Tab-separated table of C-alpha atoms in Angstrom:
chain	number	residue	atom	x	y	z
A	1	MET	CA	24.844	-9.407	-17.674
A	2	HIS	CA	27.991	-8.693	-15.953
A	3	MET	CA	28.525	-8.774	-12.119
A	4	THR	CA	30.619	-6.333	-10.233
A	5	LYS	CA	32.164	-7.494	-6.958
A	6	PRO	CA	31.905	-4.516	-4.701
A	7	LYS	CA	35.404	-3.343	-3.595
A	8	PRO	CA	35.878	-1.770	-0.298
A	9	LYS	CA	35.449	2.051	-0.727
A	10	PRO	CA	37.306	4.150	1.985
A	11	SER	CA	34.733	6.920	1.903
A	12	THR	CA	31.712	4.649	2.173
A	13	THR	CA	30.485	3.650	5.546
A	14	GLY	CA	27.749	0.924	5.933
A	15	ARG	CA	27.435	-2.720	4.803
A	16	SER	CA	28.036	-3.920	1.383
A	17	ALA	CA	26.136	-6.272	-0.933
A	18	VAL	CA	27.635	-9.640	-1.469
A	19	ALA	CA	27.482	-8.977	-5.189
A	20	VAL	CA	25.619	-6.700	-7.572
A	21	ASP	CA	24.329	-7.469	-10.998
A	22	GLY	CA	25.627	-4.817	-13.393
A	23	ASP	CA	22.274	-4.565	-15.235
A	24	ILE	CA	20.320	-4.268	-12.049
A	25	LYS	CA	22.584	-1.435	-10.832
A	26	ALA	CA	22.415	0.405	-14.117
A	27	GLY	CA	18.608	0.055	-14.258
A	28	ASN	CA	18.292	1.323	-10.671
A	29	LEU	CA	20.534	4.243	-11.111
A	30	ARG	CA	18.577	5.151	-14.376
A	31	ARG	CA	15.306	4.875	-12.401
A	32	LEU	CA	16.474	6.945	-9.614
A	33	ARG	CA	17.828	9.793	-12.016
A	34	ARG	CA	14.379	9.881	-13.575
A	35	ILE	CA	12.660	9.962	-10.014
A	36	GLU	CA	15.084	12.750	-9.079
A	37	GLY	CA	13.880	14.692	-12.031
A	38	GLN	CA	10.144	13.896	-11.174
A	39	VAL	CA	10.847	15.196	-7.623
A	40	GLN	CA	12.084	18.439	-9.016
A	41	GLY	CA	9.120	18.581	-11.249
A	42	LEU	CA	6.839	18.193	-8.206
A	43	GLN	CA	8.547	21.153	-6.567
A	44	ARG	CA	7.979	23.271	-9.689
A	45	MET	CA	4.198	22.277	-9.646
A	46	ILE	CA	3.882	23.238	-6.048
A	47	GLU	CA	5.615	26.467	-6.617
A	48	ALA	CA	3.239	27.157	-9.512
A	49	ASP	CA	0.163	26.366	-7.337
A	50	ARG	CA	-0.913	23.664	-9.673
A	51	TYR	CA	-4.124	21.714	-9.266
A	52	CYS	CA	-3.736	19.282	-6.432
A	53	PRO	CA	-5.160	16.098	-8.124
A	54	ASP	CA	-2.731	16.808	-10.975
A	55	ILE	CA	0.324	16.841	-8.452
A	56	LEU	CA	-1.132	13.796	-6.605
A	57	SER	CA	-1.115	11.981	-9.889
A	58	GLN	CA	2.593	12.790	-10.276
A	59	VAL	CA	3.303	11.695	-6.719
A	60	ALA	CA	1.544	8.381	-7.643
A	61	SER	CA	3.961	8.010	-10.465
A	62	VAL	CA	6.996	8.555	-8.339
A	63	GLU	CA	5.657	5.937	-5.971
A	64	GLU	CA	5.328	3.402	-8.731
A	65	ALA	CA	8.821	4.175	-9.998
A	66	LEU	CA	10.127	3.552	-6.555
A	67	ARG	CA	8.336	0.260	-6.270
A	68	GLY	CA	10.324	-0.766	-9.425
A	69	VAL	CA	13.650	0.176	-7.677
A	70	SER	CA	12.563	-1.852	-4.511
A	71	ARG	CA	11.576	-4.832	-6.763
A	72	GLU	CA	15.108	-4.890	-8.344
A	73	LEU	CA	16.893	-4.354	-5.121
A	74	MET	CA	15.003	-7.389	-3.704
A	75	ARG	CA	15.850	-9.333	-6.867
A	76	ASN	CA	19.438	-8.497	-6.308
A	77	HIS	CA	19.234	-9.417	-2.775
A	78	LEU	CA	17.689	-12.720	-3.316
A	79	LYS	CA	20.022	-13.632	-6.050
A	80	HIS	CA	23.099	-12.948	-4.256
A	81	CYS	CA	23.038	-12.126	-0.438
A	82	ALA	CA	19.999	-14.307	0.428
A	83	ARG	CA	20.929	-17.241	-1.848
A	84	LYS	CA	24.383	-17.299	-0.302
A	85	ALA	CA	22.967	-17.177	3.284
A	86	LEU	CA	20.344	-19.773	2.613
A	87	ARG	CA	22.975	-22.202	1.194
A	88	GLY	CA	25.005	-21.762	4.405
A	89	ASP	CA	24.077	-23.093	7.862
A	90	VAL	CA	20.617	-23.037	9.488
A	91	ALA	CA	21.462	-20.007	11.706
A	92	GLN	CA	22.712	-18.015	8.830
A	93	GLY	CA	19.661	-18.927	6.745
A	94	ASP	CA	17.274	-18.094	9.597
A	95	ALA	CA	18.879	-14.683	9.993
A	96	ALA	CA	18.578	-14.036	6.273
A	97	ILE	CA	14.906	-15.000	6.301
A	98	GLU	CA	14.236	-12.682	9.242
A	99	GLU	CA	15.871	-9.905	7.407
A	100	ILE	CA	13.720	-10.452	4.223
A	101	LEU	CA	10.703	-10.522	6.435
A	102	ALA	CA	11.579	-7.195	8.049
A	103	VAL	CA	11.947	-5.698	4.484
A	104	TRP	CA	8.615	-7.329	3.458
A	105	THR	CA	6.889	-5.781	6.633
A	106	ARG	CA	8.019	-2.332	5.770
A	107	HIS	CA	7.085	-2.554	2.209
A	108	ALA	CA	4.034	-4.772	2.094
A	109	ARG	CA	0.733	-2.924	1.855
B	1	MET	CA	-1.697	30.843	7.799
B	2	HIS	CA	-1.762	33.021	4.946
B	3	MET	CA	-3.315	31.986	1.536
B	4	THR	CA	-1.909	32.799	-1.824
B	5	LYS	CA	-4.335	33.187	-4.735
B	6	PRO	CA	-2.498	31.542	-7.505
B	7	LYS	CA	-1.941	34.212	-10.401
B	8	PRO	CA	-1.704	33.113	-13.971
B	9	LYS	CA	1.973	32.412	-14.830
B	10	PRO	CA	2.776	32.607	-18.540
B	11	SER	CA	5.308	29.812	-18.478
B	12	THR	CA	3.245	27.354	-16.707
B	13	THR	CA	0.829	25.021	-18.484
B	14	GLY	CA	-1.884	23.062	-16.632
B	15	ARG	CA	-4.672	23.698	-14.203
B	16	SER	CA	-4.245	25.735	-11.211
B	17	ALA	CA	-5.521	25.264	-7.706
B	18	VAL	CA	-8.410	27.299	-6.358
B	19	ALA	CA	-6.254	28.540	-3.566
B	20	VAL	CA	-3.231	27.229	-1.686
B	21	ASP	CA	-2.424	27.474	2.080
B	22	GLY	CA	0.965	29.141	2.373
B	23	ASP	CA	1.948	26.816	5.211
B	24	ILE	CA	0.931	23.642	3.376
B	25	LYS	CA	2.894	25.011	0.389
B	26	ALA	CA	5.911	25.755	2.354
B	27	GLY	CA	5.672	22.354	4.209
B	28	ASN	CA	5.390	20.407	0.836
B	29	LEU	CA	8.348	22.348	-0.601
B	30	ARG	CA	10.433	21.588	2.483
B	31	ARG	CA	9.426	17.763	2.298
B	32	LEU	CA	10.194	17.587	-1.495
B	33	ARG	CA	13.772	19.194	-1.031
B	34	ARG	CA	14.459	16.505	1.603
B	35	ILE	CA	13.127	13.789	-0.538
B	36	GLU	CA	15.208	15.115	-3.383
B	37	GLY	CA	18.260	14.757	-1.166
B	38	GLN	CA	17.244	11.325	-0.123
B	39	VAL	CA	16.789	10.180	-3.776
B	40	GLN	CA	20.423	11.516	-4.419
B	41	GLY	CA	21.452	9.397	-1.381
B	42	LEU	CA	19.870	6.369	-2.966
B	43	GLN	CA	22.006	6.820	-6.026
B	44	ARG	CA	25.124	7.025	-3.968
B	45	MET	CA	24.086	3.877	-1.992
B	46	ILE	CA	23.646	2.081	-5.216
B	47	GLU	CA	26.907	3.441	-6.817
B	48	ALA	CA	28.602	2.212	-3.681
B	49	ASP	CA	27.123	-1.394	-3.954
B	50	ARG	CA	25.561	-0.904	-0.538
B	51	TYR	CA	23.749	-3.738	1.247
B	52	CYS	CA	20.357	-4.116	-0.537
B	53	PRO	CA	18.241	-4.259	2.803
B	54	ASP	CA	19.798	-1.028	3.837
B	55	ILE	CA	18.882	0.556	0.540
B	56	LEU	CA	15.397	-0.910	0.728
B	57	SER	CA	15.034	0.730	4.093
B	58	GLN	CA	15.944	4.111	2.651
B	59	VAL	CA	13.370	3.620	-0.019
B	60	ALA	CA	10.695	3.067	2.470
B	61	SER	CA	11.575	6.205	4.176
B	62	VAL	CA	11.232	8.174	0.821
B	63	GLU	CA	7.751	6.513	0.320
B	64	GLU	CA	6.733	7.550	3.905
B	65	ALA	CA	7.805	11.064	3.103
B	66	LEU	CA	5.823	11.089	-0.209
B	67	ARG	CA	2.744	9.962	1.693
B	68	GLY	CA	3.162	13.101	3.961
B	69	VAL	CA	3.205	15.156	0.641
B	70	SER	CA	0.111	13.491	-0.651
B	71	ARG	CA	-1.825	13.955	2.651
B	72	GLU	CA	-1.080	17.595	2.780
B	73	LEU	CA	-2.082	17.912	-0.999
B	74	MET	CA	-5.159	16.296	-0.289
B	75	ARG	CA	-5.754	18.542	2.688
B	76	ASN	CA	-5.393	21.623	0.632
B	77	HIS	CA	-7.673	20.230	-2.060
B	78	LEU	CA	-10.433	19.431	0.440
B	79	LYS	CA	-10.063	22.847	2.066
B	80	HIS	CA	-10.286	24.907	-1.053
B	81	CYS	CA	-11.192	23.116	-4.414
B	82	ALA	CA	-13.429	20.426	-3.053
B	83	ARG	CA	-15.223	22.523	-0.541
B	84	LYS	CA	-15.963	25.173	-3.137
B	85	ALA	CA	-17.257	22.529	-5.713
B	86	LEU	CA	-19.239	20.739	-3.024
B	87	ARG	CA	-20.935	24.080	-1.986
B	88	GLY	CA	-21.768	24.642	-5.745
B	89	ASP	CA	-24.532	22.765	-7.659
B	90	VAL	CA	-24.991	19.096	-7.748
B	91	ALA	CA	-23.243	18.464	-10.968
B	92	GLN	CA	-20.059	20.335	-9.767
B	93	GLY	CA	-20.192	18.535	-6.505
B	94	ASP	CA	-20.508	15.140	-8.210
B	95	ALA	CA	-17.645	15.911	-10.467
B	96	ALA	CA	-15.458	16.938	-7.392
B	97	ILE	CA	-16.417	13.660	-5.545
B	98	GLU	CA	-15.403	11.537	-8.741
B	99	GLU	CA	-12.277	13.313	-8.946
B	100	ILE	CA	-11.379	12.727	-5.286
B	101	LEU	CA	-12.345	9.033	-5.720
B	102	ALA	CA	-9.987	8.710	-8.707
B	103	VAL	CA	-7.110	10.097	-6.585
B	104	TRP	CA	-8.149	7.702	-3.770
B	105	THR	CA	-7.997	4.677	-6.065
B	106	ARG	CA	-4.529	5.612	-7.197
B	107	HIS	CA	-3.208	6.016	-3.646
B	108	ALA	CA	-5.196	3.583	-1.597
B	109	ARG	CA	-3.396	0.403	-0.762
C	1	MET	CA	-30.596	4.776	-7.450
C	2	HIS	CA	-32.731	4.946	-4.411
C	3	MET	CA	-31.585	6.292	-0.919
C	4	THR	CA	-32.409	4.838	2.292
C	5	LYS	CA	-32.561	7.190	5.197
C	6	PRO	CA	-31.100	5.210	8.141
C	7	LYS	CA	-33.721	4.805	10.846
C	8	PRO	CA	-32.595	4.527	14.430
C	9	LYS	CA	-32.235	0.839	15.252
C	10	PRO	CA	-32.511	0.062	18.992
C	11	SER	CA	-29.959	-2.821	18.901
C	12	THR	CA	-27.268	-0.929	17.000
C	13	THR	CA	-24.828	1.077	18.922
C	14	GLY	CA	-22.447	3.453	17.099
C	15	ARG	CA	-22.869	6.500	14.899
C	16	SER	CA	-25.110	6.286	11.652
C	17	ALA	CA	-24.430	7.676	8.212
C	18	VAL	CA	-26.319	10.893	7.173
C	19	ALA	CA	-27.709	8.764	4.166
C	20	VAL	CA	-26.676	5.656	2.270
C	21	ASP	CA	-27.301	4.902	-1.385
C	22	GLY	CA	-29.238	1.831	-1.921
C	23	ASP	CA	-26.938	0.661	-4.642
C	24	ILE	CA	-23.755	1.388	-2.874
C	25	LYS	CA	-25.133	-0.549	0.218
C	26	ALA	CA	-26.257	-3.510	-1.859
C	27	GLY	CA	-22.893	-3.604	-3.852
C	28	ASN	CA	-20.860	-3.552	-0.680
C	29	LEU	CA	-22.956	-6.336	0.943
C	30	ARG	CA	-22.431	-8.388	-2.247
C	31	ARG	CA	-18.626	-7.640	-2.021
C	32	LEU	CA	-18.408	-8.520	1.546
C	33	ARG	CA	-20.391	-11.910	1.293
C	34	ARG	CA	-17.844	-12.736	-1.447
C	35	ILE	CA	-14.980	-11.773	0.677
C	36	GLU	CA	-16.349	-13.943	3.434
C	37	GLY	CA	-16.403	-16.848	1.170
C	38	GLN	CA	-12.767	-16.091	-0.001
C	39	VAL	CA	-11.716	-15.958	3.596
C	40	GLN	CA	-13.255	-19.304	4.209
C	41	GLY	CA	-11.491	-20.584	1.213
C	42	LEU	CA	-8.179	-19.254	2.635
C	43	GLN	CA	-8.744	-21.297	5.708
C	44	ARG	CA	-9.371	-24.352	3.553
C	45	MET	CA	-6.177	-23.712	1.649
C	46	ILE	CA	-4.208	-23.443	4.942
C	47	GLU	CA	-5.744	-26.635	6.287
C	48	ALA	CA	-4.604	-28.474	3.161
C	49	ASP	CA	-1.023	-27.202	3.192
C	50	ARG	CA	-1.495	-25.537	-0.071
C	51	TYR	CA	1.572	-23.941	-1.639
C	52	CYS	CA	2.202	-20.678	-0.026
C	53	PRO	CA	2.501	-18.326	-3.052
C	54	ASP	CA	-0.904	-19.726	-4.247
C	55	ILE	CA	-2.351	-18.731	-0.866
C	56	LEU	CA	-0.504	-15.343	-1.016
C	57	SER	CA	-2.215	-14.808	-4.421
C	58	GLN	CA	-5.513	-15.415	-2.920
C	59	VAL	CA	-4.909	-12.991	0.089
C	60	ALA	CA	-4.021	-10.304	-2.570
C	61	SER	CA	-7.355	-10.954	-4.280
C	62	VAL	CA	-9.096	-10.370	-0.794
C	63	GLU	CA	-7.232	-7.146	-0.311
C	64	GLU	CA	-8.371	-5.933	-3.735
C	65	ALA	CA	-11.857	-6.701	-3.022
C	66	LEU	CA	-11.513	-4.827	0.191
C	67	ARG	CA	-10.236	-1.824	-1.569
C	68	GLY	CA	-13.509	-1.871	-3.689
C	69	VAL	CA	-15.460	-1.795	-0.446
C	70	SER	CA	-13.428	1.075	0.897
C	71	ARG	CA	-13.745	3.096	-2.240
C	72	GLU	CA	-17.524	2.694	-2.391
C	73	LEU	CA	-17.605	3.690	1.521
C	74	MET	CA	-15.697	6.805	0.819
C	75	ARG	CA	-17.939	7.552	-2.247
C	76	ASN	CA	-20.973	7.381	-0.017
C	77	HIS	CA	-19.277	9.426	2.705
C	78	LEU	CA	-18.350	12.230	0.257
C	79	LYS	CA	-21.785	12.193	-1.347
C	80	HIS	CA	-23.717	12.429	1.866
C	81	CYS	CA	-21.988	13.127	5.069
C	82	ALA	CA	-19.051	15.156	3.731
C	83	ARG	CA	-20.975	17.056	1.321
C	84	LYS	CA	-23.577	18.085	4.014
C	85	ALA	CA	-20.802	19.149	6.480
C	86	LEU	CA	-18.827	21.009	3.679
C	87	ARG	CA	-22.013	22.957	2.925
C	88	GLY	CA	-22.402	23.900	6.665
C	89	ASP	CA	-20.220	26.385	8.597
C	90	VAL	CA	-16.440	26.646	8.623
C	91	ALA	CA	-16.052	24.634	11.847
C	92	GLN	CA	-18.185	21.739	10.638
C	93	GLY	CA	-16.451	21.662	7.291
C	94	ASP	CA	-12.992	21.633	8.921
C	95	ALA	CA	-13.970	18.834	11.157
C	96	ALA	CA	-15.150	16.812	8.226
C	97	ILE	CA	-11.960	17.585	6.255
C	98	GLU	CA	-9.748	16.319	9.244
C	99	GLU	CA	-11.993	13.108	9.387
C	100	ILE	CA	-11.404	12.393	5.709
C	101	LEU	CA	-7.664	12.912	6.217
C	102	ALA	CA	-7.584	10.534	9.038
C	103	VAL	CA	-9.258	7.851	6.918
C	104	TRP	CA	-6.912	8.637	4.049
C	105	THR	CA	-3.868	8.314	6.353
C	106	ARG	CA	-5.039	4.905	7.429
C	107	HIS	CA	-5.689	3.639	3.921
C	108	ALA	CA	-3.119	5.350	1.704
C	109	ARG	CA	-0.028	3.462	0.998
D	1	MET	CA	7.550	-25.926	16.972
D	2	HIS	CA	6.538	-29.034	15.164
D	3	MET	CA	6.287	-29.512	11.408
D	4	THR	CA	3.731	-31.283	9.492
D	5	LYS	CA	4.683	-32.805	6.197
D	6	PRO	CA	1.662	-32.286	4.008
D	7	LYS	CA	0.143	-35.526	2.778
D	8	PRO	CA	-1.641	-35.847	-0.495
D	9	LYS	CA	-5.319	-35.258	0.154
D	10	PRO	CA	-7.569	-36.713	-2.585
D	11	SER	CA	-10.163	-33.900	-2.443
D	12	THR	CA	-7.617	-31.088	-2.646
D	13	THR	CA	-6.476	-29.867	-5.996
D	14	GLY	CA	-3.441	-27.462	-6.399
D	15	ARG	CA	0.033	-27.531	-5.459
D	16	SER	CA	1.198	-28.242	-1.939
D	17	ALA	CA	3.796	-26.687	0.393
D	18	VAL	CA	7.087	-28.400	0.792
D	19	ALA	CA	6.521	-28.266	4.432
D	20	VAL	CA	4.329	-26.188	6.986
D	21	ASP	CA	5.280	-25.213	10.413
D	22	GLY	CA	2.658	-26.280	12.765
D	23	ASP	CA	2.617	-22.895	14.749
D	24	ILE	CA	2.566	-20.788	11.639
D	25	LYS	CA	-0.401	-22.918	10.349
D	26	ALA	CA	-2.229	-22.635	13.697
D	27	GLY	CA	-1.518	-18.908	13.891
D	28	ASN	CA	-2.830	-18.366	10.457
D	29	LEU	CA	-5.993	-20.205	10.996
D	30	ARG	CA	-6.659	-18.265	14.236
D	31	ARG	CA	-6.168	-14.978	12.301
D	32	LEU	CA	-8.372	-15.972	9.484
D	33	ARG	CA	-11.245	-17.095	11.814
D	34	ARG	CA	-10.894	-13.598	13.384
D	35	ILE	CA	-10.824	-11.958	10.001
D	36	GLU	CA	-13.903	-14.012	9.125
D	37	GLY	CA	-15.736	-12.587	12.111
D	38	GLN	CA	-14.636	-9.034	11.328
D	39	VAL	CA	-15.904	-9.344	7.668
D	40	GLN	CA	-19.426	-10.490	9.119
D	41	GLY	CA	-19.215	-7.568	11.490
D	42	LEU	CA	-18.521	-5.346	8.479
D	43	GLN	CA	-21.652	-6.732	6.732
D	44	ARG	CA	-23.799	-5.778	10.116
D	45	MET	CA	-22.300	-2.417	10.039
D	46	ILE	CA	-23.360	-1.913	6.478
D	47	GLU	CA	-26.781	-3.423	7.042
D	48	ALA	CA	-27.129	-0.921	10.031
D	49	ASP	CA	-26.209	2.118	7.863
D	50	ARG	CA	-23.312	2.905	10.227
D	51	TYR	CA	-21.121	5.954	9.839
D	52	CYS	CA	-18.741	5.482	6.946
D	53	PRO	CA	-15.530	6.416	8.519
D	54	ASP	CA	-16.361	3.869	11.278
D	55	ILE	CA	-16.707	1.176	8.832
D	56	LEU	CA	-13.533	2.351	6.827
D	57	SER	CA	-11.621	2.073	10.150
D	58	GLN	CA	-12.757	-1.648	10.521
D	59	VAL	CA	-11.770	-2.310	6.823
D	60	ALA	CA	-8.350	-0.976	7.693
D	61	SER	CA	-8.162	-3.279	10.635
D	62	VAL	CA	-9.029	-6.367	8.351
D	63	GLU	CA	-6.303	-5.328	5.906
D	64	GLU	CA	-3.831	-5.039	8.756
D	65	ALA	CA	-4.759	-8.679	9.883
D	66	LEU	CA	-4.403	-9.886	6.330
D	67	ARG	CA	-0.935	-8.493	6.272
D	68	GLY	CA	-0.242	-10.604	9.322
D	69	VAL	CA	-1.348	-13.771	7.322
D	70	SER	CA	0.826	-12.878	4.448
D	71	ARG	CA	3.891	-12.113	6.454
D	72	GLU	CA	3.552	-15.609	7.900
D	73	LEU	CA	2.882	-17.338	4.641
D	74	MET	CA	6.008	-15.630	3.361
D	75	ARG	CA	8.010	-16.743	6.456
D	76	ASN	CA	6.857	-20.332	5.930
D	77	HIS	CA	7.541	-20.166	2.256
D	78	LEU	CA	11.193	-18.792	2.754
D	79	LYS	CA	11.896	-21.337	5.506
D	80	HIS	CA	10.962	-24.365	3.418
D	81	CYS	CA	10.028	-24.069	-0.092
D	82	ALA	CA	12.386	-21.205	-1.094
D	83	ARG	CA	15.265	-22.362	1.112
D	84	LYS	CA	15.073	-25.931	-0.460
D	85	ALA	CA	14.950	-24.407	-4.018
D	86	LEU	CA	17.763	-22.031	-3.292
D	87	ARG	CA	19.950	-24.830	-2.018
D	88	GLY	CA	19.209	-26.799	-5.332
D	89	ASP	CA	20.686	-26.043	-8.781
D	90	VAL	CA	20.902	-22.549	-10.313
D	91	ALA	CA	17.650	-22.931	-12.454
D	92	GLN	CA	15.667	-24.000	-9.580
D	93	GLY	CA	16.920	-21.217	-7.447
D	94	ASP	CA	16.332	-18.610	-10.229
D	95	ALA	CA	12.651	-19.942	-10.569
D	96	ALA	CA	12.182	-19.654	-6.875
D	97	ILE	CA	13.378	-16.159	-6.929
D	98	GLU	CA	11.113	-15.063	-9.763
D	99	GLU	CA	8.192	-16.495	-7.889
D	100	ILE	CA	9.034	-14.636	-4.751
D	101	LEU	CA	9.337	-11.368	-6.850
D	102	ALA	CA	5.886	-12.098	-8.325
D	103	VAL	CA	4.539	-12.231	-4.878
D	104	TRP	CA	6.356	-9.128	-3.814
D	105	THR	CA	5.116	-7.236	-6.822
D	106	ARG	CA	1.383	-8.077	-5.858
D	107	HIS	CA	1.863	-7.249	-2.172
D	108	ALA	CA	4.247	-4.241	-2.100
D	109	ARG	CA	2.759	-0.941	-1.883
C-alpha cells in the first residue's frame, strides 16, 4: 500500500485530502469506471423499453456499488484527515466530528 | 403525454415493458445522462485527491438522482405492467404483487 | 389464510383497510411486539452506558425488523386496496398509484 | 453538558462506553421512550385494521426517529471512544476505524 501526498493542482478548485491511500484511490476509480458503464447500460435499457423491474434491479446494483465507493472514501477520511484532526486540539477534533456526522446524516438510512 | 408501444428490437435481449410513457422515458434518460456526468465528475475528484467529505457529498447527490429514476420506473411499472396484471386473473395479479415486493425489498431502506 | 373484513370500530379514528389478511396481521403484531421489546432493550443498554457500536448494532436490527413490517403492510395494501382500486376506473387507479409512489418515496433509500 | 463515567454494573453484561455525555444519554432515552410509544401505536393501528399507507407513514416516522438515536450514538462514540483510540497507537486507531466502518456499512443506505 503506497500513499500519495496530494500535490496542489492549478486546474483543480476545492479542498484536498490530507492524504490518499493509493489502493483506496485505485479501487474507487475502478468502481466508478464500472458504475459509469452501468449507468450507460441503464440508458440503453430505457431506450429499449426494457421491463421496469429488470431496470430497477440494475439501479439497485449501481446503488450498491456506490455504497462501496462511499465506504472506501470514509475509510480514507478516517485514516488520514479525521485521525489527524482528532489527534490535534479539542476544537479541531470537535469540528472533524461534526463533519463526519454531517456525512453520516446524509448517507445513513 | 404520448405512449410508445415497445417494438421488438432484434439486438435487444431481455423482457420488454408493456408500455412506456414518453415523458417518463425522456425524463429518465435526461436524469441518467446527468448522472453519467456526475459519475465522471466523481472520477475527476478522486484523481485530484479532493477532500473526502466533499466527494461523499457528491456521491449522495448521485444516489438521490438515482432514487428519482427508480421512482419514475416504479410509476411506469404501476401504470402499465402492474395495472394490466392486477386487472387480469388472480394468479397474474399475485405474481405481479410478488414482483413489486421483490423490487420494494431491494430498494426499501 | 383467512381474511378479516374490518368492521367499523367506534373508538378508532382514521381510514380503514379494504381488507386485511389474518396471517399478515398476526405476523405484523408478532413483529411489533418483538420490536417493542428491542426498543426497551435499547433503553436498558443506554441506561447501562453500553458500548456505542453494540447499541448501534441493535438499532440496525430494529430497523431491519421494521422493514419486515413495512414489506408486509405493502403486501396487504397491494393485495386488497391497490388491487381493488386498479381494477376500478382510471381516476381511481391513478390515485392509488400516486399513493403507492408517495409511500415508496418515503421508504426507498 | 456533564459527562458520566460509566461505573461497572454487576447485572450488566457486555462492553461499556469509554464515557457518555449526559445530554446525549438523556436525549436518546427521551427519543426511545417516544419510539416505544409509537411502536405501541403501530400495534393499535394494526389491531384496528387501519389503512396500510397510514400505518406505513407511521413506520417511516419511527425509522426517522431511530436515525436520530443512531446519529447521537455515533456522536458519542466519536467524541469519546473513537477519539481516545485515534489518539493512541496505530494498531488501536486502525481497529477503531474498522469498527466505525462496520457500523457505517450496517447503517449506510
